[in-house]
PDB file of C-alpha atoms and ligand atoms in Angstrom:
ATOM      1  CA  MET G 958      16.145  -2.605 -15.899  1.00 87.00           C
ATOM      2  CA  LEU G 959      17.289   1.012 -16.147  1.00 90.00           C
ATOM      3  CA  GLU G 960      20.779   2.224 -16.976  1.00 90.00           C
ATOM      4  CA  LEU G 961      21.358   5.063 -14.514  1.00 89.00           C
ATOM      5  CA  ALA G 962      23.695   7.289 -16.498  1.00 89.00           C
ATOM      6  CA  THR G 963      21.688   7.313 -19.737  1.00 90.00           C
ATOM      7  CA  ARG G 964      18.247   6.885 -18.051  1.00 89.00           C
ATOM      8  CA  LYS G 965      17.467   4.288 -20.714  1.00 91.00           C
ATOM      9  CA  ILE G 966      15.607   1.061 -20.233  1.00 89.00           C
ATOM     10  CA  VAL G 967      18.136  -1.545 -21.299  1.00 87.00           C
ATOM     11  CA  CYS G 968      16.276  -4.790 -20.768  1.00 86.00           C
ATOM     12  CA  ALA G 969      12.899  -6.181 -19.759  1.00 85.00           C
ATOM     13  CA  CYS G 970      13.638  -9.927 -19.856  1.00 85.00           C
ATOM     14  CA  ASP G 971      12.710 -12.123 -16.881  1.00 83.00           C
ATOM     15  CA  ALA G 972      16.310 -12.776 -15.861  1.00 83.00           C
ATOM     16  CA  CYS G 973      17.029  -9.059 -15.540  1.00 81.00           C
ATOM     17  CA  THR G 974      13.742  -8.007 -13.968  1.00 75.00           C
ATOM     18  CA  MET G 975      13.922 -10.845 -11.419  1.00 75.00           C
ATOM     19  CA  THR G 976      17.264  -9.581 -10.157  1.00 72.00           C
ATOM     20  CA  PHE G 977      16.898  -9.096  -6.439  1.00 65.00           C
ATOM     21  CA  VAL G 978      19.768  -6.708  -5.877  1.00 68.00           C
ATOM     22  CA  PRO G 979      18.700  -3.067  -6.132  1.00 67.00           C
ATOM     23  CA  VAL G 980      21.739  -1.886  -8.091  1.00 74.00           C
ATOM     24  CA  VAL G 981      23.571  -4.100 -10.572  1.00 73.00           C
ATOM     25  CA  GLU G 982      27.278  -3.424 -11.104  1.00 73.00           C
ATOM     26  CA  GLY G 983      26.671   0.169  -9.990  1.00 77.00           C
ATOM     27  CA  ARG G 984      25.143   0.865 -13.409  1.00 85.00           C
ATOM     28  CA  PHE G 985      21.685  -0.635 -13.571  1.00 87.00           C
ATOM     29  CA  LYS G 986      18.643  -0.619 -11.371  1.00 89.00           C
ATOM     30  CA  VAL G 987      15.503  -2.720 -11.532  1.00 87.00           C
ATOM     31  CA  ILE G 988      12.343  -0.635 -12.036  1.00 88.00           C
ATOM     32  CA  PRO G 989       9.527  -1.362  -9.556  1.00 88.00           C
ATOM     33  CA  ARG G 990       6.120  -2.280 -10.998  1.00 87.00           C
ATOM     34  CA  ASP G 991       3.418  -0.778  -8.845  1.00 91.00           C
ATOM     35  CA  PRO G 992       2.193   2.808  -9.013  1.00 96.00           C
ATOM     36  CA  ARG G 993       0.944   4.431  -5.779  1.00 96.00           C
ATOM     37  CA  ALA G 994      -1.813   7.032  -5.809  1.00 97.00           C
ATOM     38  CA  LEU G 995      -1.364  10.068  -3.554  1.00 97.00           C
ATOM     39  CA  PRO G 996      -4.965  11.205  -3.040  1.00 95.00           C
ATOM     40  CA  ASP G 997      -4.071  13.591  -0.197  1.00 96.00           C
ATOM     41  CA  PHE G 998      -1.184  15.273  -1.972  1.00 97.00           C
ATOM     42  CA  GLN G 999      -0.418  18.718  -0.538  1.00 97.00           C
ATOM     43  CA  MET G1000       0.791  21.446  -2.854  1.00 96.00           C
ATOM     44  CA  SER G1001      -0.515  24.974  -3.202  1.00 95.00           C
ATOM     45  CA  GLU G1002      -1.103  26.682  -6.534  1.00 94.00           C
ATOM     46  CA  ALA G1003       1.653  29.161  -5.653  1.00 94.00           C
ATOM     47  CA  GLU G1004       4.135  26.347  -5.027  1.00 94.00           C
ATOM     48  CA  TRP G1005       3.254  24.788  -8.341  1.00 95.00           C
ATOM     49  CA  GLU G1006       3.611  28.081 -10.168  1.00 92.00           C
ATOM     50  CA  ASN G1007       6.995  28.684  -8.569  1.00 90.00           C
ATOM     51  CA  LEU G1008       8.279  25.662 -10.470  1.00 91.00           C
ATOM     52  CA  ALA G1009       7.606  27.661 -13.644  1.00 89.00           C
ATOM     53  CA  LEU G1010       6.836  24.645 -15.798  1.00 92.00           C
ATOM     54  CA  PRO G1011       5.270  25.450 -19.190  1.00 90.00           C
ATOM     55  CA  ILE G1012       2.708  22.648 -18.869  1.00 90.00           C
ATOM     56  CA  SER G1013       0.810  21.364 -15.822  1.00 94.00           C
ATOM     57  CA  LEU G1014       1.971  17.834 -16.410  1.00 95.00           C
ATOM     58  CA  ALA G1015       5.381  16.824 -15.126  1.00 97.00           C
ATOM     59  CA  PHE G1016       7.396  14.179 -13.348  1.00 97.00           C
ATOM     60  CA  PHE G1017      10.128  14.466 -10.777  1.00 97.00           C
ATOM     61  CA  PHE G1018      12.805  11.986  -9.804  1.00 95.00           C
ATOM     62  CA  HIS G1019      16.166  11.799  -8.107  1.00 94.00           C
ATOM     63  CA  HIS G1020      18.976  11.193 -10.602  1.00 91.00           C
ATOM     64  CA  THR G1021      21.818   9.497  -8.732  1.00 89.00           C
ATOM     65  CA  PRO G1022      24.659  10.024 -11.282  1.00 87.00           C
ATOM     66  CA  ASN G1023      24.141  13.802 -11.144  1.00 87.00           C
ATOM     67  CA  ALA G1024      23.101  13.793  -7.474  1.00 88.00           C
ATOM     68  CA  LYS G1025      20.099  16.031  -8.116  1.00 91.00           C
ATOM     69  CA  MET G1026      16.352  16.137  -8.441  1.00 92.00           C
ATOM     70  CA  VAL G1027      15.188  16.385 -12.026  1.00 93.00           C
ATOM     71  CA  ALA G1028      11.891  17.813 -13.241  1.00 95.00           C
ATOM     72  CA  MET G1029      10.734  16.737 -16.679  1.00 95.00           C
ATOM     73  CA  TYR G1030       7.669  17.574 -18.650  1.00 93.00           C
ATOM     74  CA  PRO G1031       6.378  15.879 -21.774  1.00 89.00           C
ATOM     75  CA  SER G1032       6.282  17.900 -24.969  1.00 86.00           C
ATOM     76  CA  PRO G1033       5.613  17.108 -28.623  1.00 86.00           C
ATOM     77  CA  ALA G1034       9.400  16.796 -29.000  1.00 86.00           C
ATOM     78  CA  GLY G1035       9.774  14.302 -26.170  1.00 87.00           C
ATOM     79  CA  ALA G1036      10.645  14.816 -22.512  1.00 90.00           C
ATOM     80  CA  THR G1037      12.195  18.162 -21.661  1.00 91.00           C
ATOM     81  CA  GLU G1038      14.239  18.767 -18.541  1.00 92.00           C
ATOM     82  CA  SER G1039      13.632  21.725 -16.297  1.00 90.00           C
ATOM     83  CA  LEU G1040      15.502  23.092 -13.315  1.00 84.00           C
ATOM     84  CA  LEU G1041      14.021  22.007  -9.998  1.00 89.00           C
ATOM     85  CA  PRO G1042      15.178  24.063  -7.013  1.00 87.00           C
ATOM     86  CA  LEU G1043      16.114  21.681  -4.212  1.00 87.00           C
ATOM     87  CA  SER G1044      14.312  23.860  -1.654  1.00 91.00           C
ATOM     88  CA  ALA G1045      11.071  23.451  -3.586  1.00 92.00           C
ATOM     89  CA  TRP G1046      11.462  19.690  -3.559  1.00 94.00           C
ATOM     90  CA  GLU G1047      12.360  19.575   0.140  1.00 94.00           C
ATOM     91  CA  SER G1048       9.274  21.567   0.991  1.00 94.00           C
ATOM     92  CA  LEU G1049       7.125  19.110  -1.017  1.00 96.00           C
ATOM     93  CA  VAL G1050       8.651  16.171   0.861  1.00 96.00           C
ATOM     94  CA  ARG G1051       7.938  17.884   4.191  1.00 97.00           C
ATOM     95  CA  GLN G1052       4.268  18.236   3.214  1.00 97.00           C
ATOM     96  CA  ASN G1053       4.076  14.771   1.659  1.00 98.00           C
ATOM     97  CA  PRO G1054       6.174  12.298   3.657  1.00 97.00           C
ATOM     98  CA  ALA G1055       5.329   9.502   1.177  1.00 96.00           C
ATOM     99  CA  LEU G1056       7.774  11.155  -1.234  1.00 97.00           C
ATOM    100  CA  SER G1057      10.703  10.293   0.998  1.00 95.00           C
ATOM    101  CA  GLY G1058       9.998   6.618   0.232  1.00 94.00           C
ATOM    102  CA  MET G1059      10.511   7.135  -3.497  1.00 95.00           C
ATOM    103  CA  GLU G1060      13.211   4.938  -4.994  1.00 93.00           C
ATOM    104  CA  ALA G1061      15.921   7.094  -6.651  1.00 93.00           C
ATOM    105  CA  ASP G1062      16.191   6.867 -10.471  1.00 94.00           C
ATOM    106  CA  VAL G1063      13.483   4.258 -10.943  1.00 94.00           C
ATOM    107  CA  GLU G1064      10.465   5.939  -9.341  1.00 96.00           C
ATOM    108  CA  ALA G1065       9.044   9.369 -10.051  1.00 97.00           C
ATOM    109  CA  LEU G1066       6.414  11.711  -8.720  1.00 98.00           C
ATOM    110  CA  LEU G1067       3.965  12.187 -11.583  1.00 98.00           C
ATOM    111  CA  VAL G1068       1.768  15.277 -11.411  1.00 98.00           C
ATOM    112  CA  ASP G1069      -1.221  16.193 -13.555  1.00 97.00           C
ATOM    113  CA  ARG G1070      -2.661  19.598 -12.720  1.00 96.00           C
ATOM    114  CA  VAL G1071      -4.011  20.325 -16.173  1.00 93.00           C
ATOM    115  CA  ARG G1072      -7.251  22.340 -15.946  1.00 91.00           C
ATOM    116  CA  GLU G1073      -9.226  21.009 -12.952  1.00 93.00           C
ATOM    117  CA  ASN G1074      -7.121  17.870 -12.612  1.00 94.00           C
ATOM    118  CA  ARG G1075      -5.190  17.310  -9.403  1.00 96.00           C
ATOM    119  CA  ARG G1076      -3.714  13.858  -9.932  1.00 97.00           C
ATOM    120  CA  HIS G1077      -0.562  12.809  -8.115  1.00 98.00           C
ATOM    121  CA  PHE G1078       1.150   9.424  -8.203  1.00 98.00           C
ATOM    122  CA  ILE G1079       4.434   7.803  -7.374  1.00 98.00           C
ATOM    123  CA  VAL G1080       5.070   5.701 -10.465  1.00 98.00           C
ATOM    124  CA  PRO G1081       7.710   3.387 -11.915  1.00 96.00           C
ATOM    125  CA  ILE G1082       9.847   5.556 -14.202  1.00 95.00           C
ATOM    126  CA  ASP G1083       8.874   3.553 -17.294  1.00 94.00           C
ATOM    127  CA  LYS G1084       5.294   4.833 -16.830  1.00 96.00           C
ATOM    128  CA  CYS G1085       6.640   8.354 -17.357  1.00 96.00           C
ATOM    129  CA  PHE G1086       8.371   7.264 -20.542  1.00 93.00           C
ATOM    130  CA  GLU G1087       5.097   5.677 -21.648  1.00 94.00           C
ATOM    131  CA  LEU G1088       3.272   8.970 -21.103  1.00 95.00           C
ATOM    132  CA  VAL G1089       5.975  10.893 -22.966  1.00 94.00           C
ATOM    133  CA  GLY G1090       5.724   8.458 -25.905  1.00 94.00           C
ATOM    134  CA  LEU G1091       1.965   8.670 -25.974  1.00 94.00           C
ATOM    135  CA  ILE G1092       2.088  12.466 -26.113  1.00 93.00           C
ATOM    136  CA  ARG G1093       4.657  12.442 -28.895  1.00 92.00           C
ATOM    137  CA  MET G1094       2.515  10.057 -30.861  1.00 93.00           C
ATOM    138  CA  HIS G1095      -0.811  11.865 -30.501  1.00 94.00           C
ATOM    139  CA  TRP G1096       0.107  15.551 -30.240  1.00 91.00           C
ATOM    140  CA  ARG G1097      -1.260  17.660 -33.117  1.00 91.00           C
ATOM    141  CA  GLY G1098      -0.772  21.370 -33.739  1.00 88.00           C
ATOM    142  CA  LEU G1099      -0.042  23.922 -31.049  1.00 84.00           C
ATOM    143  CA  SER G1100      -2.338  22.810 -28.247  1.00 82.00           C
ATOM    144  CA  GLY G1101      -2.138  19.068 -28.876  1.00 87.00           C
ATOM    145  CA  GLY G1102      -5.662  18.571 -30.154  1.00 90.00           C
ATOM    146  CA  GLU G1103      -8.491  16.678 -28.474  1.00 92.00           C
ATOM    147  CA  GLU G1104      -7.141  13.241 -29.183  1.00 94.00           C
ATOM    148  CA  VAL G1105      -3.953  13.646 -27.164  1.00 94.00           C
ATOM    149  CA  TRP G1106      -5.873  14.901 -24.110  1.00 93.00           C
ATOM    150  CA  ARG G1107      -8.244  11.923 -24.371  1.00 95.00           C
ATOM    151  CA  GLU G1108      -5.228   9.609 -24.483  1.00 96.00           C
ATOM    152  CA  ILE G1109      -3.689  11.334 -21.460  1.00 95.00           C
ATOM    153  CA  ASP G1110      -6.973  10.913 -19.561  1.00 96.00           C
ATOM    154  CA  ARG G1111      -7.065   7.222 -20.404  1.00 97.00           C
ATOM    155  CA  PHE G1112      -3.457   6.854 -19.299  1.00 97.00           C
ATOM    156  CA  PHE G1113      -4.308   8.293 -15.880  1.00 97.00           C
ATOM    157  CA  GLU G1114      -7.440   6.149 -15.608  1.00 96.00           C
ATOM    158  CA  ARG G1115      -5.328   3.036 -16.221  1.00 96.00           C
ATOM    159  CA  LEU G1116      -2.832   4.266 -13.657  1.00 96.00           C
ATOM    160  CA  GLN G1117      -5.587   4.781 -11.093  1.00 96.00           C
ATOM    161  CA  GLU G1118      -6.871   1.255 -11.764  1.00 95.00           C
ATOM    162  CA  SER G1119      -3.474  -0.359 -11.310  1.00 94.00           C
ATOM    163  CA  ALA G1120      -2.780   1.683  -8.188  1.00 92.00           C
ATOM    164  CA  ARG G1121      -5.620  -0.035  -6.360  1.00 72.00           C
TER     165      ARG G1121
HETATM  166 ZN1   ZN J1368      17.805  -9.094 -19.702  1.00 80.60          ZN
END
């Protein structure tokens, strides 16, 4: 269960997660459970570079309280927000119609284009928080160190497994 305004997970008990209404009291939303892989994701290198993110690992979601798309990328200090031009997002949705089925606030497009990776998923938002936490925990020095990149790889392997 996610509180929309603060983007915090407020509860994971059965009673809350079994709630069948999509929005509770206009404040909370139940987070879906299943990630979806997007093996045919369309996005050119130029489009990615236009987003001007400092790291090729980011997630994107619609934040209802602010009525805007948010881009966030994990960093050793936690998740950092970046400006996402609406036109850039609309062009992505045109090329990837699956994105229009994303649930606002509680689902995100997760992108890993680090080095040769081209991994794209629609994931429950708590998966993004999990990735952010994992990076905070394992990041060492300026470039993160080998351990954090191994952990990130494992995270995406688990995601791929559960997306089947
Ligand atoms: Zn609860």
